[in-house]
CSV table of C-alpha atoms and ligand atoms in Angstrom, one decimal:
chain,number,residue,atom,x,y,z
A,1,UNK,CA,41.5,27.5,-42.9
A,2,UNK,CA,40.0,28.4,-39.5
A,3,UNK,CA,39.1,32.0,-38.8
A,4,UNK,CA,41.6,32.0,-36.0
A,5,UNK,CA,44.4,31.1,-38.5
A,6,UNK,CA,43.0,33.6,-41.0
A,7,UNK,CA,43.1,36.6,-38.7
A,8,UNK,CA,46.6,35.7,-37.6
A,9,UNK,CA,47.8,35.3,-41.2
A,10,UNK,CA,46.2,38.6,-42.3
A,11,UNK,CA,47.6,40.4,-39.3
A,12,UNK,CA,51.1,39.2,-40.2
A,13,UNK,CA,50.7,40.3,-43.8
A,14,UNK,CA,49.5,43.7,-42.8
A,15,UNK,CA,51.5,44.5,-39.8
A,16,UNK,CA,54.6,42.4,-40.4
A,17,UNK,CA,54.7,40.7,-37.0
A,18,UNK,CA,52.6,38.3,-35.0
A,19,UNK,CA,49.5,39.8,-33.2
A,20,UNK,CA,49.8,40.3,-29.4
A,21,UNK,CA,46.3,39.3,-28.6
A,22,UNK,CA,43.7,37.0,-30.3
A,23,UNK,CA,40.2,37.6,-29.2
A,24,UNK,CA,37.1,35.5,-29.8
A,25,UNK,CA,33.5,36.6,-29.1
A,26,UNK,CA,30.7,34.2,-30.1
A,27,UNK,CA,27.3,34.6,-31.7
A,28,UNK,CA,24.4,32.9,-30.0
A,29,UNK,CA,21.3,30.8,-30.6
A,30,UNK,CA,18.4,31.3,-28.2
A,31,UNK,CA,16.7,28.0,-27.2
A,32,UNK,CA,13.7,29.7,-25.7
A,33,UNK,CA,12.6,33.1,-24.2
A,34,UNK,CA,12.1,35.5,-27.1
A,35,UNK,CA,11.4,39.2,-26.6
A,36,UNK,CA,11.4,38.6,-22.9
A,37,UNK,CA,14.7,40.2,-22.1
A,38,UNK,CA,13.6,43.9,-22.4
A,39,UNK,CA,10.5,42.9,-20.3
A,40,UNK,CA,13.0,42.1,-17.5
A,41,UNK,CA,12.2,38.4,-18.0
A,42,UNK,CA,13.9,35.1,-18.6
A,43,UNK,CA,16.0,33.7,-21.6
A,44,UNK,CA,17.9,30.5,-22.3
A,45,UNK,CA,20.5,31.1,-25.0
A,46,UNK,CA,23.7,29.4,-25.8
A,47,UNK,CA,26.9,30.8,-27.2
A,48,UNK,CA,27.8,29.0,-30.5
A,49,UNK,CA,30.8,27.9,-32.5
A,50,UNK,CA,30.4,30.9,-34.9
A,51,UNK,CA,32.2,33.9,-33.7
A,52,UNK,CA,33.9,37.2,-34.3
A,53,UNK,CA,37.7,37.0,-34.2
A,54,UNK,CA,40.2,39.8,-33.7
A,55,UNK,CA,44.0,39.7,-34.0
A,56,UNK,CA,45.4,42.9,-32.5
A,57,UNK,CA,48.3,44.8,-31.0
A,58,UNK,CA,48.2,48.0,-28.9
A,59,UNK,CA,49.0,51.3,-30.4
A,60,UNK,CA,50.9,54.1,-28.7
A,61,UNK,CA,48.5,56.8,-29.9
A,62,UNK,CA,44.7,57.1,-29.4
A,63,UNK,CA,43.6,55.5,-32.7
A,64,UNK,CA,41.7,52.3,-33.4
A,65,UNK,CA,42.3,50.9,-36.8
A,66,UNK,CA,40.7,47.6,-37.8
A,67,UNK,CA,40.5,45.9,-41.2
A,68,UNK,CA,38.0,43.2,-42.0
A,69,UNK,CA,38.6,40.0,-44.0
A,70,UNK,CA,35.2,40.5,-45.6
A,71,UNK,CA,34.8,44.3,-46.2
A,72,UNK,CA,37.2,46.6,-48.0
A,73,UNK,CA,36.8,49.8,-46.0
A,74,UNK,CA,38.7,49.7,-42.7
A,75,UNK,CA,37.4,51.1,-39.5
A,76,UNK,CA,39.6,54.0,-38.4
A,77,UNK,CA,38.8,56.5,-35.7
A,78,UNK,CA,40.5,58.4,-32.9
A,79,UNK,CA,39.3,58.0,-29.3
A,80,UNK,CA,38.8,61.6,-28.6
A,81,UNK,CA,36.8,62.4,-31.8
A,82,UNK,CA,34.1,59.7,-32.3
A,83,UNK,CA,31.7,60.5,-35.1
A,84,UNK,CA,28.5,58.6,-35.6
A,85,UNK,CA,28.2,58.2,-39.3
A,86,UNK,CA,24.6,57.0,-38.8
A,87,UNK,CA,25.0,54.1,-41.2
A,88,UNK,CA,24.3,50.6,-40.2
A,89,UNK,CA,27.9,49.7,-40.8
A,90,UNK,CA,30.0,47.3,-38.7
A,91,UNK,CA,32.3,50.1,-37.7
A,92,UNK,CA,29.5,51.8,-35.8
A,93,UNK,CA,29.4,48.8,-33.4
A,94,UNK,CA,33.1,49.3,-32.6
A,95,UNK,CA,32.7,53.1,-32.2
A,96,UNK,CA,29.5,52.6,-30.1
A,97,UNK,CA,31.3,50.4,-27.6
A,98,UNK,CA,34.2,52.8,-27.5
A,99,UNK,CA,31.8,55.6,-26.8
A,100,UNK,CA,29.9,53.6,-24.1
A,101,UNK,CA,33.2,52.7,-22.3
A,102,UNK,CA,34.3,56.3,-22.3
A,103,UNK,CA,30.9,57.4,-21.1
A,104,UNK,CA,31.4,55.0,-18.2
A,105,UNK,CA,34.6,57.0,-17.3
A,106,UNK,CA,37.3,54.7,-18.7
A,107,UNK,CA,40.4,56.1,-20.2
A,108,UNK,CA,41.2,53.8,-23.1
A,109,UNK,CA,44.2,52.9,-25.1
A,110,UNK,CA,44.3,52.6,-28.9
A,111,UNK,CA,44.8,49.3,-30.8
A,112,UNK,CA,44.9,48.0,-34.3
A,113,UNK,CA,44.3,44.7,-36.1
A,114,UNK,CA,42.2,42.4,-38.2
A,115,UNK,CA,38.6,41.2,-37.7
A,116,UNK,CA,36.9,38.2,-39.2
A,117,UNK,CA,33.5,36.7,-38.5
A,118,UNK,CA,31.5,33.7,-39.5
A,119,UNK,CA,28.3,34.8,-37.7
A,120,UNK,CA,25.9,35.5,-40.5
A,121,UNK,CA,24.6,39.1,-40.5
A,122,UNK,CA,20.9,39.7,-39.8
A,123,UNK,CA,20.3,36.0,-39.2
A,124,UNK,CA,19.2,36.2,-35.6
A,125,UNK,CA,22.5,34.8,-34.3
A,126,UNK,CA,23.7,38.1,-32.8
A,127,UNK,CA,26.5,39.1,-35.2
A,128,UNK,CA,26.4,42.7,-33.8
A,129,UNK,CA,26.6,41.6,-30.1
A,130,UNK,CA,29.6,39.5,-31.0
A,131,UNK,CA,31.4,42.5,-32.6
A,132,UNK,CA,30.5,44.6,-29.5
A,133,UNK,CA,31.9,42.0,-27.0
A,134,UNK,CA,35.0,41.4,-29.2
A,135,UNK,CA,35.6,45.2,-29.1
A,136,UNK,CA,35.1,45.4,-25.4
A,137,UNK,CA,37.5,42.5,-24.9
A,138,UNK,CA,40.1,44.1,-27.2
A,139,UNK,CA,40.0,47.3,-25.0
A,140,UNK,CA,40.5,45.2,-21.9
A,141,UNK,CA,43.5,43.6,-23.5
A,142,UNK,CA,45.3,46.9,-24.3
A,143,UNK,CA,44.1,49.0,-21.3
A,144,UNK,CA,45.7,47.6,-18.2
A,145,UNK,CA,43.3,48.9,-15.6
A,146,UNK,CA,40.1,48.0,-17.6
A,147,UNK,CA,38.8,44.8,-16.0
A,148,UNK,CA,36.7,42.3,-17.9
A,149,UNK,CA,33.4,41.8,-16.1
A,150,UNK,CA,30.8,40.1,-18.4
A,151,UNK,CA,27.6,41.8,-17.1
A,152,UNK,CA,29.2,45.2,-17.0
A,153,UNK,CA,30.5,44.8,-20.5
A,154,UNK,CA,27.2,43.4,-21.7
A,155,UNK,CA,25.4,46.5,-20.4
A,156,UNK,CA,27.9,48.8,-22.2
A,157,UNK,CA,27.4,46.8,-25.4
A,158,UNK,CA,23.7,47.2,-25.1
A,159,UNK,CA,24.0,50.9,-24.5
A,160,UNK,CA,26.1,51.1,-27.7
A,161,UNK,CA,23.4,49.2,-29.6
A,162,UNK,CA,20.5,51.3,-28.1
A,163,UNK,CA,22.1,54.8,-28.1
A,164,UNK,CA,24.8,54.7,-30.8
A,165,UNK,CA,23.3,52.4,-33.4
A,166,UNK,CA,19.7,53.1,-32.6
A,167,UNK,CA,18.3,49.5,-32.1
A,168,UNK,CA,16.3,49.4,-28.9
A,169,UNK,CA,17.4,45.8,-28.1
A,170,UNK,CA,17.5,44.0,-24.8
A,171,UNK,CA,20.5,42.5,-22.9
A,172,UNK,CA,20.3,38.9,-23.9
A,173,UNK,CA,22.7,38.9,-26.9
A,174,UNK,CA,25.6,40.8,-25.2
A,175,UNK,CA,25.2,38.8,-22.0
A,176,UNK,CA,25.5,35.4,-23.7
A,177,UNK,CA,28.3,36.5,-26.0
A,178,UNK,CA,30.1,37.7,-22.8
A,179,UNK,CA,29.2,35.0,-20.4
A,180,UNK,CA,28.5,31.8,-22.4
A,181,UNK,CA,29.7,28.4,-21.1
A,182,UNK,CA,31.1,25.5,-23.1
A,183,UNK,CA,28.6,22.6,-23.5
A,184,UNK,CA,25.9,24.6,-21.7
A,185,UNK,CA,23.0,26.9,-22.3
A,186,UNK,CA,22.7,29.8,-20.0
A,187,UNK,CA,19.6,30.7,-18.1
A,188,UNK,CA,19.7,34.5,-17.7
A,189,UNK,CA,17.4,36.5,-15.4
A,190,UNK,CA,17.3,39.8,-17.3
A,191,UNK,CA,16.3,41.7,-14.3
A,192,UNK,CA,19.4,41.2,-12.1
A,193,UNK,CA,21.6,39.5,-14.8
A,194,UNK,CA,22.1,36.5,-12.6
A,195,UNK,CA,23.0,33.4,-14.7
A,196,UNK,CA,22.8,29.6,-14.3
A,197,UNK,CA,24.5,27.0,-16.6
A,198,UNK,CA,22.0,24.5,-18.0
A,199,UNK,CA,23.3,21.3,-19.6
A,200,UNK,CA,21.7,20.1,-22.8
A,201,UNK,CA,19.7,16.9,-22.4
A,202,UNK,CA,22.0,13.9,-23.0
A,203,UNK,CA,21.8,12.5,-26.5
A,204,UNK,CA,20.5,15.7,-28.1
A,205,UNK,CA,21.9,18.1,-30.5
A,206,UNK,CA,21.1,21.7,-31.3
A,207,UNK,CA,20.6,22.4,-35.0
A,208,UNK,CA,20.5,25.9,-36.5
A,209,UNK,CA,18.5,26.3,-39.6
A,210,UNK,CA,19.0,29.5,-41.6
A,211,UNK,CA,16.0,30.4,-43.7
A,212,UNK,CA,18.1,32.7,-45.9
A,213,UNK,CA,15.7,35.6,-45.2
A,214,UNK,CA,17.1,38.6,-43.3
A,215,UNK,CA,16.1,41.5,-40.9
A,216,UNK,CA,17.6,44.6,-39.4
A,217,UNK,CA,16.4,45.6,-35.9
A,218,UNK,CA,16.7,49.3,-36.7
A,219,UNK,CA,13.9,49.3,-39.2
A,220,UNK,CA,12.0,46.1,-38.5
A,221,UNK,CA,9.0,45.9,-36.2
A,222,UNK,CA,11.3,45.3,-33.2
A,223,UNK,CA,11.0,48.7,-31.7
A,224,UNK,CA,7.2,48.7,-32.1
A,225,UNK,CA,7.0,45.4,-30.2
A,226,UNK,CA,8.9,46.9,-27.4
A,227,UNK,CA,6.6,49.9,-27.2
A,228,UNK,CA,3.5,47.7,-27.2
A,229,UNK,CA,5.0,45.7,-24.3
A,230,UNK,CA,5.6,49.0,-22.4
A,231,UNK,CA,2.0,50.0,-23.1
A,232,UNK,CA,0.7,46.7,-21.7
A,233,UNK,CA,3.0,47.0,-18.6
A,234,UNK,CA,1.6,50.4,-17.8
A,235,UNK,CA,-1.9,49.0,-18.1
A,236,UNK,CA,-1.0,46.4,-15.5
A,237,UNK,CA,0.6,49.1,-13.4
A,238,UNK,CA,4.0,47.3,-13.3
A,239,UNK,CA,7.4,48.5,-14.6
A,240,UNK,CA,7.8,45.4,-16.8
A,241,UNK,CA,5.6,42.5,-18.0
A,242,UNK,CA,7.9,40.1,-16.1
A,243,UNK,CA,5.7,41.1,-13.0
A,244,UNK,CA,2.4,39.9,-14.5
A,245,UNK,CA,1.4,36.3,-13.9
A,246,UNK,CA,-0.6,34.3,-16.3
A,247,UNK,CA,-3.6,34.3,-13.9
A,248,UNK,CA,-3.4,38.1,-13.6
A,249,UNK,CA,-3.2,38.4,-17.4
A,250,UNK,CA,-6.2,36.1,-17.9
A,251,UNK,CA,-8.4,38.0,-15.4
A,252,UNK,CA,-7.7,41.3,-17.2
A,253,UNK,CA,-7.0,40.4,-20.8
A,254,UNK,CA,-10.5,41.4,-22.0
A,255,UNK,CA,-10.1,44.8,-20.3
A,256,UNK,CA,-6.7,45.3,-21.9
A,257,UNK,CA,-8.1,44.5,-25.3
A,258,UNK,CA,-11.0,46.9,-24.7
A,259,UNK,CA,-8.9,49.8,-23.5
A,260,UNK,CA,-6.1,49.3,-26.0
A,261,UNK,CA,-6.4,46.8,-28.8
A,262,UNK,CA,-6.2,43.2,-29.7
A,263,UNK,CA,-2.6,43.5,-30.8
A,264,UNK,CA,-1.4,44.9,-27.5
A,265,UNK,CA,-3.3,42.1,-25.7
A,266,UNK,CA,-1.6,39.4,-27.8
A,267,UNK,CA,1.8,41.0,-27.5
A,268,UNK,CA,1.5,40.8,-23.7
A,269,UNK,CA,0.2,37.3,-23.8
A,270,UNK,CA,3.2,36.2,-25.7
A,271,UNK,CA,5.7,37.7,-23.3
A,272,UNK,CA,3.9,36.5,-20.2
A,273,UNK,CA,3.4,32.9,-21.4
A,274,UNK,CA,6.9,32.8,-22.9
A,275,UNK,CA,8.4,33.7,-19.5
A,276,UNK,CA,6.6,30.7,-18.0
A,277,UNK,CA,7.8,28.5,-20.8
A,278,UNK,CA,11.4,29.4,-20.1
A,279,UNK,CA,11.0,28.4,-16.4
A,280,UNK,CA,9.4,25.1,-17.5
A,281,UNK,CA,12.2,24.6,-20.0
A,282,UNK,CA,14.8,25.0,-17.3
A,283,UNK,CA,13.2,22.3,-15.2
A,284,UNK,CA,12.8,20.1,-18.3
A,285,UNK,CA,16.5,20.5,-19.3
A,286,UNK,CA,17.7,19.9,-15.8
A,287,UNK,CA,15.6,16.7,-15.7
A,288,UNK,CA,17.1,15.7,-19.1
A,289,UNK,CA,13.5,15.7,-20.5
A,290,UNK,CA,14.0,16.5,-24.2
A,291,UNK,CA,10.4,15.7,-25.0
A,292,UNK,CA,9.0,18.4,-22.8
A,293,UNK,CA,11.7,20.9,-23.8
A,294,UNK,CA,10.8,20.2,-27.5
A,295,UNK,CA,7.1,20.8,-26.8
A,296,UNK,CA,7.8,24.1,-25.2
A,297,UNK,CA,9.9,25.1,-28.2
A,298,UNK,CA,7.0,24.3,-30.5
A,299,UNK,CA,4.6,26.3,-28.3
A,300,UNK,CA,7.0,29.2,-28.3
A,301,UNK,CA,7.1,29.2,-32.1
A,302,UNK,CA,3.3,29.3,-32.2
A,303,UNK,CA,3.1,32.2,-29.8
A,304,UNK,CA,5.7,34.1,-31.8
A,305,UNK,CA,3.7,33.4,-35.0
A,306,UNK,CA,0.2,34.1,-33.8
A,307,UNK,CA,0.6,36.5,-30.8
A,308,UNK,CA,3.8,38.4,-31.3
A,309,UNK,CA,3.8,38.2,-35.1
A,310,UNK,CA,7.6,38.2,-35.6
A,311,UNK,CA,8.0,35.1,-37.8
A,312,UNK,CA,7.7,35.2,-41.5
A,313,UNK,CA,6.3,32.7,-44.0
A,314,UNK,CA,9.7,31.1,-44.5
A,315,UNK,CA,10.4,30.7,-40.8
A,316,UNK,CA,7.0,29.1,-40.4
A,317,UNK,CA,7.7,26.6,-43.2
A,318,UNK,CA,11.1,25.8,-41.7
A,319,UNK,CA,9.7,25.3,-38.2
A,320,UNK,CA,6.9,23.1,-39.5
A,321,UNK,CA,9.2,21.0,-41.6
A,322,UNK,CA,11.6,20.5,-38.7
A,323,UNK,CA,8.9,19.7,-36.2
A,324,UNK,CA,7.6,17.0,-38.6
A,325,UNK,CA,11.0,15.2,-39.0
A,326,UNK,CA,11.8,12.1,-37.2
A,327,UNK,CA,14.2,12.6,-34.3
A,328,UNK,CA,13.1,16.2,-33.7
A,329,UNK,CA,11.9,17.1,-30.2
A,330,UNK,CA,10.9,20.6,-31.1
A,331,UNK,CA,11.7,23.6,-33.3
A,332,UNK,CA,11.2,27.4,-33.2
A,333,UNK,CA,12.2,30.6,-34.8
A,334,UNK,CA,15.1,32.1,-32.8
A,335,UNK,CA,16.3,35.7,-32.2
A,336,UNK,CA,14.6,39.0,-32.9
A,337,UNK,CA,12.5,37.7,-35.8
A,338,UNK,CA,11.3,39.0,-39.2
A,339,UNK,CA,13.7,36.7,-40.9
A,340,UNK,CA,16.8,34.7,-40.0
A,341,UNK,CA,17.1,31.3,-38.3
A,342,UNK,CA,15.1,28.7,-36.6
A,343,UNK,CA,16.5,26.2,-34.0
A,344,UNK,CA,15.7,22.6,-33.4
A,345,UNK,CA,16.4,20.2,-30.6
A,346,UNK,CA,17.1,16.8,-32.2
A,347,UNK,CA,18.3,13.3,-31.2
A,348,UNK,CA,22.0,13.5,-31.7
A,349,UNK,CA,22.2,10.3,-33.7
A,350,UNK,CA,19.6,11.5,-36.1
A,351,UNK,CA,20.9,15.1,-36.5
A,352,UNK,CA,22.7,14.6,-39.8
A,353,UNK,CA,19.7,13.0,-41.5
A,354,UNK,CA,17.5,15.6,-40.0
A,355,UNK,CA,19.6,18.4,-41.5
A,356,UNK,CA,19.6,16.9,-44.9
A,357,UNK,CA,15.9,16.2,-45.0
A,358,UNK,CA,14.9,19.7,-43.7
A,359,UNK,CA,17.2,21.5,-46.1
A,360,UNK,CA,16.0,19.6,-49.1
A,361,UNK,CA,12.4,20.1,-48.3
A,362,UNK,CA,12.8,23.7,-47.4
A,363,UNK,CA,14.8,24.6,-50.5
A,364,UNK,CA,12.2,22.9,-52.7
A,365,UNK,CA,9.2,24.5,-51.1
A,366,UNK,CA,10.6,28.1,-51.0
A,367,UNK,CA,13.2,28.3,-53.8
A,368,UNK,CA,15.6,29.6,-51.2
A,369,UNK,CA,18.8,28.1,-50.1
A,370,UNK,CA,18.9,27.2,-46.4
A,371,UNK,CA,22.0,26.5,-44.5
A,372,UNK,CA,21.7,24.0,-41.7
A,373,UNK,CA,24.3,23.1,-39.1
A,374,UNK,CA,24.6,21.2,-35.9
A,375,UNK,CA,26.2,23.5,-33.4
A,376,UNK,CA,28.2,23.3,-30.2
A,377,UNK,CA,27.8,25.4,-27.1
A,378,UNK,CA,31.0,27.4,-26.6
A,379,UNK,CA,32.5,29.8,-24.0
A,380,UNK,CA,31.9,33.5,-24.0
A,381,UNK,CA,34.2,36.3,-25.2
A,382,UNK,CA,37.8,35.5,-24.3
A,383,UNK,CA,41.4,36.5,-25.0
A,384,UNK,CA,42.9,33.3,-26.2
A,385,UNK,CA,45.5,31.8,-24.0
A,386,UNK,CA,44.2,33.9,-21.1
B,401,GLA,C1,17.3,40.5,-30.5
B,401,GLA,C2,17.7,41.5,-29.4
B,401,GLA,C3,17.6,40.8,-28.1
B,401,GLA,C4,16.3,40.1,-27.9
B,401,GLA,C5,15.9,39.2,-29.1
B,401,GLA,C6,14.6,38.7,-29.0
B,401,GLA,O1,18.2,39.5,-30.7
B,401,GLA,O2,19.0,41.9,-29.6
B,401,GLA,O3,17.9,41.7,-27.0
B,401,GLA,O4,15.3,41.0,-27.6
B,401,GLA,O5,16.0,40.0,-30.3
B,401,GLA,O6,14.5,37.8,-28.0
């Protein structure tokens, strides 16, 4: 049964009628450009065919009541009395977005319904941004004068994540969940939030490989990485590392290391070279050059392993196994890191064999159980039938 059917059925059982709105907000996989977003840099994610679904109806009072197909405790709060329970629980993403929308001056209406998701949690596929964008979409469905504008809603979702949940994340995940395009990756300039749709090279498939290891951004090294980037930016006397070229970096990297430390130097090197790789990746994708795109993905992985140090042993195994398979153009860890998924660009006609070979080899080598799937690029958050 599809998740769409599932939320509709559950809604009918619980509320005794058909839902008024069906909302879908996708997770994402990032093809290249990691930890560049909060450095005002470039990213190239795509929205995937794994998503958060909501079946809802408006309420006449100011309550939001949502049950989940996966979790027993419902989310239940009133709009004028939001309490942060401080736990890393899915309801805090809903409350956080509600809070951010109200902070922006919106007068919201209440709603109720059922939520279901097949975006794995903590896997680097943006399960939280998908909940945030689904929530924002739900409010636009029930609040007549609240318009849906992807960058505005993405920024409010990020504010919820940063200030309500306490994860100091960038804008990429919310932007792609809000603004994704079917059959395309999306180039996002995280400084001005301008976007450009980039088609996948003909004859290629994007394969997501879940290492079965997990992270949370609240207590992983994510926030530390961000602080190190800020330290490096102030060394270069710029607001963000986006403004440092490779040549500028090279001429001052020894001084950066001497005045700070080797780690800060390597963090900066990752971000600065990664931004360049994204720009080269765009050119390669537009030219249909899967070989160059794959090489850039491999280089990106190496940089995340050696300079940014956000991979783990399992992700390194997964990337290496994938890179060595026939038909694979390139593979890298994807998302915030410290666990989760890797992504590969593979010849479409070899993708199924690729998936079988990598999962067998990985499971044998690590005693973990990977899940590997060929994914499609989908559209961003939407009210179905809209
Ligand atoms: C997480 C964050 C994003 C981004 C990535 C790393 O997914 O939510 O903002 O920083 O990590 O690229």
